[in-house]
């Protein structure tokens, strides 16, 4: 029997989200060209340049972003049994405070209903094992811009009552001030108390100047912000949490990091060394508490990593830092599609498959765990 394959990093813009974006006139918004071409998502302020014709702004979002049947076809093409879908960036961070709760509930209910419909259609009698059908679960979105932390906390609690929700997805800016913001403590507390997994995902959090500004974007496209900016953004965000004592205050917090944790597994030793030598911390005679737990302890206790790293070197670093039993397969669908044969296999996916098998070529049990067993256990996929 082939191993169970679970994709924990796969995005979708559900119908309610597309409806909301179509009704907006400021970033982010969706524009429908007059010639029946694919809708275009304008997600960055730089995409909304008035000098660019509106039908050319942003990026096209074809049916793979919002049609769940296309998602299922992608799963079949790549042998994926189960996907844990989540809203793609920018999530709900941009909403006005008075709108946040309503839209979060509506979109999360949309995700739940989608999963329930697909799972019932594929197994109406609920008798098939997970690897014998195509099934969906989801990570919910949070109303972080809501006027009260209680609203966010209540949505976290409500998500635990939805049968197919298995955690939440969140960006690295938190409430706008980063993840070391103490105003996030009620959110961390609710996630810890409910045992909810947080899928942490970056969203263009580093300035364009870090990559050479608009001139570099014109020459290199999105290579630098996606290949380097996203991973560094994640690394910085989690390190700020560590330095601020978030993992000391919430020792049972569970976080799944996108893109194998960015550079965190590779730089953990350097981060630990710098903490050890920092004069501002009380341990070295300063007046700032500093973290009580080590980076290594947090990586092996609080952190899970996806396997979206496209190579054996990155997987080996992730495995060493966090553990084979905490590494989970993902595809990042529908991003990074093939540019030629769109009906064939996606190189971005097959590269991850090859890297996993190459890394664990002498341990079939470990490969099976990374491909799906870990996700089934950690997320209780039944």
mmCIF file of C-alpha atoms in Angstrom:
data_model
loop_
_atom_site.group_PDB
_atom_site.id
_atom_site.type_symbol
_atom_site.label_atom_id
_atom_site.label_comp_id
_atom_site.label_asym_id
_atom_site.label_seq_id
_atom_site.Cartn_x
_atom_site.Cartn_y
_atom_site.Cartn_z
ATOM 1 C CA UNK A 1 0.000 0.000 0.000
ATOM 2 C CA UNK A 2 1.450 3.442 -0.916
ATOM 3 C CA UNK A 3 2.011 5.847 1.991
ATOM 4 C CA UNK A 4 -0.646 8.315 3.045
ATOM 5 C CA UNK A 5 0.044 11.743 1.491
ATOM 6 C CA UNK A 6 -1.204 14.808 3.372
ATOM 7 C CA UNK A 7 -0.641 18.330 2.011
ATOM 8 C CA UNK A 8 -0.667 20.773 4.910
ATOM 9 C CA UNK A 9 0.457 23.836 2.937
ATOM 10 C CA UNK A 10 -2.154 24.423 0.243
ATOM 11 C CA UNK A 11 -4.153 27.606 -0.214
ATOM 12 C CA UNK A 12 -7.601 28.555 -1.446
ATOM 13 C CA UNK A 13 -9.614 31.745 -1.838
ATOM 14 C CA UNK A 14 -13.082 30.447 -0.878
ATOM 15 C CA UNK A 15 -16.206 31.982 -2.477
ATOM 16 C CA UNK A 16 -16.881 34.328 0.449
ATOM 17 C CA UNK A 17 -13.337 35.689 0.282
ATOM 18 C CA UNK A 18 -13.514 36.260 -3.484
ATOM 19 C CA UNK A 19 -16.852 38.036 -3.011
ATOM 20 C CA UNK A 20 -15.334 40.328 -0.402
ATOM 21 C CA UNK A 21 -12.278 41.149 -2.536
ATOM 22 C CA UNK A 22 -14.431 41.858 -5.607
ATOM 23 C CA UNK A 23 -16.424 44.426 -3.606
ATOM 24 C CA UNK A 24 -13.306 46.319 -2.535
ATOM 25 C CA UNK A 25 -11.738 49.282 -4.347
ATOM 26 C CA UNK A 26 -8.480 49.509 -2.384
ATOM 27 C CA UNK A 27 -5.624 47.026 -1.892
ATOM 28 C CA UNK A 28 -6.198 44.144 -1.651
ATOM 29 C CA UNK A 29 -8.952 43.726 -4.209
ATOM 30 C CA UNK A 30 -9.953 41.543 -7.163
ATOM 31 C CA UNK A 31 -10.633 43.022 -10.594
ATOM 32 C CA UNK A 32 -12.543 41.142 -13.293
ATOM 33 C CA UNK A 33 -11.262 42.131 -16.758
ATOM 34 C CA UNK A 34 -13.872 42.939 -19.371
ATOM 35 C CA UNK A 35 -12.600 40.307 -21.811
ATOM 36 C CA UNK A 36 -13.522 37.320 -19.582
ATOM 37 C CA UNK A 37 -9.864 36.746 -18.734
ATOM 38 C CA UNK A 38 -8.950 35.381 -15.310
ATOM 39 C CA UNK A 39 -9.654 37.711 -12.366
ATOM 40 C CA UNK A 40 -6.657 39.715 -11.211
ATOM 41 C CA UNK A 41 -5.660 40.044 -7.562
ATOM 42 C CA UNK A 42 -4.073 43.358 -6.640
ATOM 43 C CA UNK A 43 -2.372 42.407 -3.382
ATOM 44 C CA UNK A 44 0.423 44.987 -2.997
ATOM 45 C CA UNK A 45 0.337 48.773 -3.090
ATOM 46 C CA UNK A 46 3.014 48.695 -5.781
ATOM 47 C CA UNK A 47 0.614 46.642 -7.939
ATOM 48 C CA UNK A 48 -1.999 49.409 -7.774
ATOM 49 C CA UNK A 49 0.011 51.943 -9.765
ATOM 50 C CA UNK A 50 -2.437 54.169 -11.732
ATOM 51 C CA UNK A 51 0.038 54.223 -14.625
ATOM 52 C CA UNK A 52 -0.596 50.478 -15.121
ATOM 53 C CA UNK A 53 -3.800 49.600 -17.003
ATOM 54 C CA UNK A 54 -6.199 48.063 -14.518
ATOM 55 C CA UNK A 55 -6.528 44.871 -16.575
ATOM 56 C CA UNK A 56 -2.765 44.379 -16.145
ATOM 57 C CA UNK A 57 -2.395 45.134 -12.438
ATOM 58 C CA UNK A 58 -1.524 42.495 -9.885
ATOM 59 C CA UNK A 59 -1.537 38.861 -10.866
ATOM 60 C CA UNK A 60 -4.111 36.591 -12.469
ATOM 61 C CA UNK A 61 -5.894 34.200 -10.141
ATOM 62 C CA UNK A 62 -7.202 31.378 -12.266
ATOM 63 C CA UNK A 63 -9.669 28.730 -11.127
ATOM 64 C CA UNK A 64 -6.963 26.848 -9.208
ATOM 65 C CA UNK A 65 -7.193 29.564 -6.553
ATOM 66 C CA UNK A 66 -10.922 29.318 -5.895
ATOM 67 C CA UNK A 67 -12.447 26.252 -7.578
ATOM 68 C CA UNK A 68 -12.240 23.305 -5.199
ATOM 69 C CA UNK A 69 -12.740 20.833 -8.062
ATOM 70 C CA UNK A 70 -9.465 22.080 -9.557
ATOM 71 C CA UNK A 71 -7.826 21.533 -6.155
ATOM 72 C CA UNK A 72 -9.112 17.956 -6.090
ATOM 73 C CA UNK A 73 -7.864 17.322 -9.628
ATOM 74 C CA UNK A 74 -4.439 18.607 -8.577
ATOM 75 C CA UNK A 75 -4.492 16.219 -5.613
ATOM 76 C CA UNK A 76 -5.330 13.248 -7.841
ATOM 77 C CA UNK A 77 -2.604 14.181 -10.309
ATOM 78 C CA UNK A 78 0.017 14.172 -7.547
ATOM 79 C CA UNK A 79 -1.226 11.270 -5.431
ATOM 80 C CA UNK A 80 -2.339 13.441 -2.503
ATOM 81 C CA UNK A 81 -4.976 11.822 -0.284
ATOM 82 C CA UNK A 82 -5.771 14.717 2.024
ATOM 83 C CA UNK A 83 -5.264 18.488 1.950
ATOM 84 C CA UNK A 84 -5.464 20.938 4.839
ATOM 85 C CA UNK A 85 -6.542 24.081 3.003
ATOM 86 C CA UNK A 86 -5.995 27.615 4.259
ATOM 87 C CA UNK A 87 -6.646 31.155 3.145
ATOM 88 C CA UNK A 88 -3.683 32.679 1.308
ATOM 89 C CA UNK A 89 -2.110 35.983 2.265
ATOM 90 C CA UNK A 90 -3.134 38.672 3.107
ATOM 91 C CA UNK A 91 -5.788 36.766 5.089
ATOM 92 C CA UNK A 92 -8.101 39.211 6.944
ATOM 93 C CA UNK A 93 -5.520 41.624 8.322
ATOM 94 C CA UNK A 94 -6.714 44.537 6.167
ATOM 95 C CA UNK A 95 -10.356 44.574 7.278
ATOM 96 C CA UNK A 96 -11.934 47.476 9.101
ATOM 97 C CA UNK A 97 -12.464 46.615 12.793
ATOM 98 C CA UNK A 98 -16.251 46.552 12.543
ATOM 99 C CA UNK A 99 -16.122 44.058 9.647
ATOM 100 C CA UNK A 100 -13.545 41.618 10.965
ATOM 101 C CA UNK A 101 -15.717 39.344 13.104
ATOM 102 C CA UNK A 102 -18.473 38.928 10.518
ATOM 103 C CA UNK A 103 -16.109 38.109 7.663
ATOM 104 C CA UNK A 104 -13.974 35.745 9.748
ATOM 105 C CA UNK A 105 -17.042 33.747 10.756
ATOM 106 C CA UNK A 106 -18.402 33.722 7.215
ATOM 107 C CA UNK A 107 -15.128 32.637 5.608
ATOM 108 C CA UNK A 108 -14.400 30.001 8.244
ATOM 109 C CA UNK A 109 -17.912 28.611 7.844
ATOM 110 C CA UNK A 110 -17.296 28.582 4.094
ATOM 111 C CA UNK A 111 -14.135 26.520 4.639
ATOM 112 C CA UNK A 112 -15.963 24.119 6.946
ATOM 113 C CA UNK A 113 -18.837 23.653 4.497
ATOM 114 C CA UNK A 114 -16.431 23.045 1.612
ATOM 115 C CA UNK A 115 -14.580 20.362 3.567
ATOM 116 C CA UNK A 116 -17.802 18.728 4.739
ATOM 117 C CA UNK A 117 -19.241 18.647 1.214
ATOM 118 C CA UNK A 118 -16.104 17.127 -0.329
ATOM 119 C CA UNK A 119 -15.639 14.567 2.426
ATOM 120 C CA UNK A 120 -19.263 13.440 2.343
ATOM 121 C CA UNK A 121 -19.225 13.122 -1.457
ATOM 122 C CA UNK A 122 -16.045 11.033 -1.344
ATOM 123 C CA UNK A 123 -17.198 8.832 1.525
ATOM 124 C CA UNK A 124 -20.961 9.098 2.167
ATOM 125 C CA UNK A 125 -20.946 6.204 4.638
ATOM 126 C CA UNK A 126 -17.801 7.356 6.478
ATOM 127 C CA UNK A 127 -16.277 3.901 6.217
ATOM 128 C CA UNK A 128 -13.137 4.549 4.165
ATOM 129 C CA UNK A 129 -9.682 5.059 5.629
ATOM 130 C CA UNK A 130 -7.958 8.391 5.047
ATOM 131 C CA UNK A 131 -5.697 7.005 2.312
ATOM 132 C CA UNK A 132 -8.661 5.510 0.409
ATOM 133 C CA UNK A 133 -10.347 8.786 -0.511
ATOM 134 C CA UNK A 134 -9.681 12.461 -1.231
ATOM 135 C CA UNK A 135 -10.511 14.518 1.808
ATOM 136 C CA UNK A 136 -10.173 18.087 3.014
ATOM 137 C CA UNK A 137 -9.584 19.783 6.349
ATOM 138 C CA UNK A 138 -8.771 23.445 6.959
ATOM 139 C CA UNK A 139 -6.947 26.087 8.972
ATOM 140 C CA UNK A 140 -9.253 28.984 9.855
ATOM 141 C CA UNK A 141 -8.604 32.718 9.526
ATOM 142 C CA UNK A 142 -8.573 35.127 12.471
ATOM 143 C CA UNK A 143 -10.263 38.563 12.774
ATOM 144 C CA UNK A 144 -7.063 40.189 14.005
ATOM 145 C CA UNK A 145 -8.200 43.726 13.189
ATOM 146 C CA UNK A 146 -11.273 43.363 15.424
ATOM 147 C CA UNK A 147 -11.662 46.072 18.092
ATOM 148 C CA UNK A 148 -11.301 43.599 20.944
ATOM 149 C CA UNK A 149 -8.984 40.662 21.611
ATOM 150 C CA UNK A 150 -12.028 38.852 22.999
ATOM 151 C CA UNK A 151 -13.446 38.640 19.467
ATOM 152 C CA UNK A 152 -10.297 36.893 18.241
ATOM 153 C CA UNK A 153 -10.265 34.588 21.260
ATOM 154 C CA UNK A 154 -13.933 33.676 20.764
ATOM 155 C CA UNK A 155 -13.318 32.811 17.114
ATOM 156 C CA UNK A 156 -10.426 30.535 18.106
ATOM 157 C CA UNK A 157 -12.766 28.781 20.528
ATOM 158 C CA UNK A 158 -15.566 28.599 17.947
ATOM 159 C CA UNK A 159 -13.255 27.002 15.393
ATOM 160 C CA UNK A 160 -12.737 24.078 17.776
ATOM 161 C CA UNK A 161 -16.431 23.270 17.392
ATOM 162 C CA UNK A 162 -16.242 22.997 13.582
ATOM 163 C CA UNK A 163 -15.552 19.347 12.669
ATOM 164 C CA UNK A 164 -13.095 19.975 9.831
ATOM 165 C CA UNK A 165 -11.085 22.912 11.212
ATOM 166 C CA UNK A 166 -7.670 21.906 12.520
ATOM 167 C CA UNK A 167 -6.093 25.188 13.591
ATOM 168 C CA UNK A 168 -5.591 28.718 12.291
ATOM 169 C CA UNK A 169 -3.368 30.524 9.816
ATOM 170 C CA UNK A 170 -1.779 33.867 10.632
ATOM 171 C CA UNK A 171 0.769 36.276 9.185
ATOM 172 C CA UNK A 172 3.989 37.477 10.771
ATOM 173 C CA UNK A 173 2.806 41.037 11.470
ATOM 174 C CA UNK A 174 0.262 39.966 14.098
ATOM 175 C CA UNK A 175 -1.756 43.038 15.053
ATOM 176 C CA UNK A 176 0.599 45.189 13.000
ATOM 177 C CA UNK A 177 3.502 45.411 15.440
ATOM 178 C CA UNK A 178 5.063 41.967 15.072
ATOM 179 C CA UNK A 179 4.663 38.759 17.034
ATOM 180 C CA UNK A 180 6.513 40.050 20.123
ATOM 181 C CA UNK A 181 3.614 42.450 20.752
ATOM 182 C CA UNK A 182 2.264 41.748 24.257
ATOM 183 C CA UNK A 183 -1.254 42.585 23.041
ATOM 184 C CA UNK A 184 -1.147 39.188 21.319
ATOM 185 C CA UNK A 185 -0.921 37.380 24.661
ATOM 186 C CA UNK A 186 -4.696 36.656 24.764
ATOM 187 C CA UNK A 187 -4.392 35.103 21.305
ATOM 188 C CA UNK A 188 -1.421 32.946 22.332
ATOM 189 C CA UNK A 189 -3.309 31.974 25.482
ATOM 190 C CA UNK A 190 -6.409 30.932 23.542
ATOM 191 C CA UNK A 191 -4.373 28.907 21.061
ATOM 192 C CA UNK A 192 -2.552 27.178 23.914
ATOM 193 C CA UNK A 193 -5.667 26.529 26.000
ATOM 194 C CA UNK A 194 -7.608 25.062 23.062
ATOM 195 C CA UNK A 195 -4.628 23.067 21.767
ATOM 196 C CA UNK A 196 -4.993 24.783 18.384
ATOM 197 C CA UNK A 197 -2.123 24.651 15.901
ATOM 198 C CA UNK A 198 -1.040 27.985 14.428
ATOM 199 C CA UNK A 199 0.180 27.882 10.821
ATOM 200 C CA UNK A 200 2.503 30.889 10.574
ATOM 201 C CA UNK A 201 3.003 32.261 7.056
ATOM 202 C CA UNK A 202 4.908 35.328 5.771
ATOM 203 C CA UNK A 203 3.566 38.147 3.586
ATOM 204 C CA UNK A 204 6.075 40.588 2.037
ATOM 205 C CA UNK A 205 7.191 41.803 5.445
ATOM 206 C CA UNK A 206 10.609 43.106 4.397
ATOM 207 C CA UNK A 207 10.985 46.417 2.526
ATOM 208 C CA UNK A 208 11.662 46.457 -1.212
ATOM 209 C CA UNK A 209 14.864 48.344 -0.475
ATOM 210 C CA UNK A 210 16.306 45.188 1.058
ATOM 211 C CA UNK A 211 16.255 43.644 -2.413
ATOM 212 C CA UNK A 212 17.406 46.636 -4.447
ATOM 213 C CA UNK A 213 14.115 48.529 -4.744
ATOM 214 C CA UNK A 214 11.826 48.701 -7.759
ATOM 215 C CA UNK A 215 14.757 48.521 -10.180
ATOM 216 C CA UNK A 216 15.636 45.057 -8.895
ATOM 217 C CA UNK A 217 11.976 44.015 -9.089
ATOM 218 C CA UNK A 218 11.927 45.061 -12.740
ATOM 219 C CA UNK A 219 15.036 42.989 -13.438
ATOM 220 C CA UNK A 220 14.438 39.942 -11.254
ATOM 221 C CA UNK A 221 10.686 39.813 -10.710
ATOM 222 C CA UNK A 222 9.648 38.293 -7.363
ATOM 223 C CA UNK A 223 12.635 35.961 -6.956
ATOM 224 C CA UNK A 224 14.311 37.924 -4.149
ATOM 225 C CA UNK A 225 11.260 38.658 -1.942
ATOM 226 C CA UNK A 226 9.886 35.134 -2.341
ATOM 227 C CA UNK A 227 13.121 33.122 -2.165
ATOM 228 C CA UNK A 228 14.812 35.218 0.537
ATOM 229 C CA UNK A 229 12.305 37.717 1.935
ATOM 230 C CA UNK A 230 9.649 35.211 2.988
ATOM 231 C CA UNK A 231 12.067 32.852 4.803
ATOM 232 C CA UNK A 232 13.883 35.723 6.557
ATOM 233 C CA UNK A 233 10.578 37.309 7.543
ATOM 234 C CA UNK A 234 9.544 34.065 9.249
ATOM 235 C CA UNK A 235 12.917 33.707 10.965
ATOM 236 C CA UNK A 236 12.818 37.244 12.328
ATOM 237 C CA UNK A 237 9.200 36.948 13.497
ATOM 238 C CA UNK A 238 9.776 33.736 15.477
ATOM 239 C CA UNK A 239 13.058 35.002 16.938
ATOM 240 C CA UNK A 240 11.277 38.108 18.181
ATOM 241 C CA UNK A 241 8.727 35.833 19.879
ATOM 242 C CA UNK A 242 11.552 33.922 21.521
ATOM 243 C CA UNK A 243 13.348 37.073 22.705
ATOM 244 C CA UNK A 244 10.129 38.520 24.117
ATOM 245 C CA UNK A 245 9.510 35.409 26.219
ATOM 246 C CA UNK A 246 6.359 34.291 24.357
ATOM 247 C CA UNK A 247 7.444 30.650 24.559
ATOM 248 C CA UNK A 248 8.273 31.083 28.258
ATOM 249 C CA UNK A 249 4.780 32.418 29.002
ATOM 250 C CA UNK A 250 3.022 29.941 26.723
ATOM 251 C CA UNK A 251 5.101 26.762 26.847
ATOM 252 C CA UNK A 252 2.422 24.617 25.155
ATOM 253 C CA UNK A 253 1.923 26.902 22.149
ATOM 254 C CA UNK A 254 2.082 24.907 18.881
ATOM 255 C CA UNK A 255 3.258 26.588 15.680
ATOM 256 C CA UNK A 256 3.717 25.178 12.197
ATOM 257 C CA UNK A 257 6.205 27.302 10.254
ATOM 258 C CA UNK A 258 5.866 27.702 6.501
ATOM 259 C CA UNK A 259 8.770 26.988 4.153
ATOM 260 C CA UNK A 260 10.592 24.777 6.686
ATOM 261 C CA UNK A 261 10.905 27.621 9.153
ATOM 262 C CA UNK A 262 12.741 29.924 6.794
ATOM 263 C CA UNK A 263 16.370 30.094 7.909
ATOM 264 C CA UNK A 264 15.577 29.315 11.557
ATOM 265 C CA UNK A 265 16.857 25.694 11.512
ATOM 266 C CA UNK A 266 20.146 26.744 9.891
ATOM 267 C CA UNK A 267 20.678 29.845 12.077
ATOM 268 C CA UNK A 268 19.429 28.467 15.409
ATOM 269 C CA UNK A 269 22.966 27.991 16.729
ATOM 270 C CA UNK A 270 23.966 31.524 15.799
ATOM 271 C CA UNK A 271 20.805 32.943 17.380
ATOM 272 C CA UNK A 272 21.523 30.989 20.567
ATOM 273 C CA UNK A 273 25.110 32.243 20.666
ATOM 274 C CA UNK A 274 24.045 35.866 20.249
ATOM 275 C CA UNK A 275 21.481 35.499 23.050
ATOM 276 C CA UNK A 276 24.153 33.975 25.286
ATOM 277 C CA UNK A 277 26.438 36.979 24.732
ATOM 278 C CA UNK A 278 23.856 39.769 24.840
ATOM 279 C CA UNK A 279 24.800 42.288 27.573
ATOM 280 C CA UNK A 280 21.286 43.766 27.796
ATOM 281 C CA UNK A 281 19.908 40.542 29.286
ATOM 282 C CA UNK A 282 19.752 40.105 33.075
ATOM 283 C CA UNK A 283 21.787 36.914 32.845
ATOM 284 C CA UNK A 284 24.727 39.049 31.668
ATOM 285 C CA UNK A 285 24.232 41.969 34.051
ATOM 286 C CA UNK A 286 21.668 43.931 32.023
ATOM 287 C CA UNK A 287 18.098 44.894 32.835
ATOM 288 C CA UNK A 288 16.093 43.018 30.156
ATOM 289 C CA UNK A 289 14.742 39.581 31.142
ATOM 290 C CA UNK A 290 15.738 37.772 27.954
ATOM 291 C CA UNK A 291 14.394 34.343 27.000
ATOM 292 C CA UNK A 292 14.483 31.533 29.554
ATOM 293 C CA UNK A 293 14.303 28.675 27.048
ATOM 294 C CA UNK A 294 16.800 27.873 24.318
ATOM 295 C CA UNK A 295 16.082 28.055 20.608
ATOM 296 C CA UNK A 296 16.734 24.311 20.372
ATOM 297 C CA UNK A 297 14.195 23.526 23.098
ATOM 298 C CA UNK A 298 11.525 25.619 21.374
ATOM 299 C CA UNK A 299 12.264 24.010 17.989
ATOM 300 C CA UNK A 300 11.827 20.525 19.403
ATOM 301 C CA UNK A 301 8.850 21.336 21.651
ATOM 302 C CA UNK A 302 6.716 24.119 20.169
ATOM 303 C CA UNK A 303 7.642 24.184 16.487
ATOM 304 C CA UNK A 304 6.584 22.046 13.545
ATOM 305 C CA UNK A 305 8.021 22.604 10.078
ATOM 306 C CA UNK A 306 6.557 22.026 6.665
ATOM 307 C CA UNK A 307 8.767 20.350 4.059
ATOM 308 C CA UNK A 308 8.356 23.067 1.420
ATOM 309 C CA UNK A 309 12.077 23.670 0.988
ATOM 310 C CA UNK A 310 12.846 22.006 -2.359
ATOM 311 C CA UNK A 311 16.127 20.311 -1.472
ATOM 312 C CA UNK A 312 17.885 17.797 0.745
ATOM 313 C CA UNK A 313 20.126 20.356 2.484
ATOM 314 C CA UNK A 314 17.134 22.298 3.776
ATOM 315 C CA UNK A 315 15.301 19.137 4.817
ATOM 316 C CA UNK A 316 18.332 17.869 6.706
ATOM 317 C CA UNK A 317 18.600 21.170 8.581
ATOM 318 C CA UNK A 318 14.884 21.045 9.411
ATOM 319 C CA UNK A 319 15.137 17.417 10.518
ATOM 320 C CA UNK A 320 18.128 18.159 12.751
ATOM 321 C CA UNK A 321 16.569 21.248 14.286
ATOM 322 C CA UNK A 322 13.036 20.066 14.958
ATOM 323 C CA UNK A 323 12.911 16.315 14.341
ATOM 324 C CA UNK A 324 11.646 13.941 11.669
ATOM 325 C CA UNK A 325 8.433 13.460 13.646
ATOM 326 C CA UNK A 326 7.684 17.211 13.367
ATOM 327 C CA UNK A 327 8.213 17.611 9.614
ATOM 328 C CA UNK A 328 5.140 17.712 7.316
ATOM 329 C CA UNK A 329 4.736 17.561 3.532
ATOM 330 C CA UNK A 330 3.294 20.537 1.628
ATOM 331 C CA UNK A 331 2.932 21.841 -1.915
ATOM 332 C CA UNK A 332 2.134 25.592 -1.650
ATOM 333 C CA UNK A 333 -0.544 25.028 -4.315
ATOM 334 C CA UNK A 334 -1.760 26.965 -6.308
ATOM 335 C CA UNK A 335 1.415 29.042 -6.285
ATOM 336 C CA UNK A 336 4.453 28.140 -8.430
ATOM 337 C CA UNK A 337 2.529 26.391 -11.232
ATOM 338 C CA UNK A 338 4.296 24.928 -14.267
ATOM 339 C CA UNK A 339 4.769 27.608 -16.923
ATOM 340 C CA UNK A 340 4.564 25.225 -19.877
ATOM 341 C CA UNK A 341 2.505 22.037 -19.527
ATOM 342 C CA UNK A 342 -0.183 23.120 -17.074
ATOM 343 C CA UNK A 343 -1.939 19.771 -17.325
ATOM 344 C CA UNK A 344 1.105 17.792 -16.205
ATOM 345 C CA UNK A 345 2.902 17.426 -12.898
ATOM 346 C CA UNK A 346 4.072 20.544 -11.094
ATOM 347 C CA UNK A 347 7.897 20.720 -10.739
ATOM 348 C CA UNK A 348 7.449 22.662 -7.477
ATOM 349 C CA UNK A 349 5.656 19.610 -6.062
ATOM 350 C CA UNK A 350 7.711 16.802 -7.563
ATOM 351 C CA UNK A 351 10.889 18.537 -6.353
ATOM 352 C CA UNK A 352 9.614 18.294 -2.785
ATOM 353 C CA UNK A 353 8.720 14.628 -3.275
ATOM 354 C CA UNK A 354 12.197 13.874 -4.626
ATOM 355 C CA UNK A 355 13.903 15.748 -1.787
ATOM 356 C CA UNK A 356 11.946 13.827 0.856
ATOM 357 C CA UNK A 357 12.728 10.445 -0.707
ATOM 358 C CA UNK A 358 16.402 11.379 -1.172
ATOM 359 C CA UNK A 359 16.723 12.571 2.416
ATOM 360 C CA UNK A 360 15.085 9.459 3.862
ATOM 361 C CA UNK A 361 16.120 6.948 1.184
ATOM 362 C CA UNK A 362 17.259 4.442 3.832
ATOM 363 C CA UNK A 363 14.301 4.909 6.154
ATOM 364 C CA UNK A 364 10.958 4.266 4.510
ATOM 365 C CA UNK A 365 9.091 4.737 7.789
ATOM 366 C CA UNK A 366 10.540 8.240 8.182
ATOM 367 C CA UNK A 367 9.597 9.167 4.619
ATOM 368 C CA UNK A 368 6.049 7.899 5.167
ATOM 369 C CA UNK A 369 5.811 9.924 8.373
ATOM 370 C CA UNK A 370 6.876 13.146 6.649
ATOM 371 C CA UNK A 371 4.602 12.526 3.663
ATOM 372 C CA UNK A 372 1.479 12.066 5.744
ATOM 373 C CA UNK A 373 1.787 10.106 8.957
ATOM 374 C CA UNK A 374 2.974 13.070 11.021
ATOM 375 C CA UNK A 375 0.160 15.300 9.794
ATOM 376 C CA UNK A 376 -2.477 12.639 10.455
ATOM 377 C CA UNK A 377 -1.206 12.275 14.034
ATOM 378 C CA UNK A 378 -0.535 15.923 14.857
ATOM 379 C CA UNK A 379 -3.785 17.229 13.335
ATOM 380 C CA UNK A 380 -5.935 14.241 14.309
ATOM 381 C CA UNK A 381 -7.122 13.704 10.743
ATOM 382 C CA UNK A 382 -9.929 11.181 11.025
#
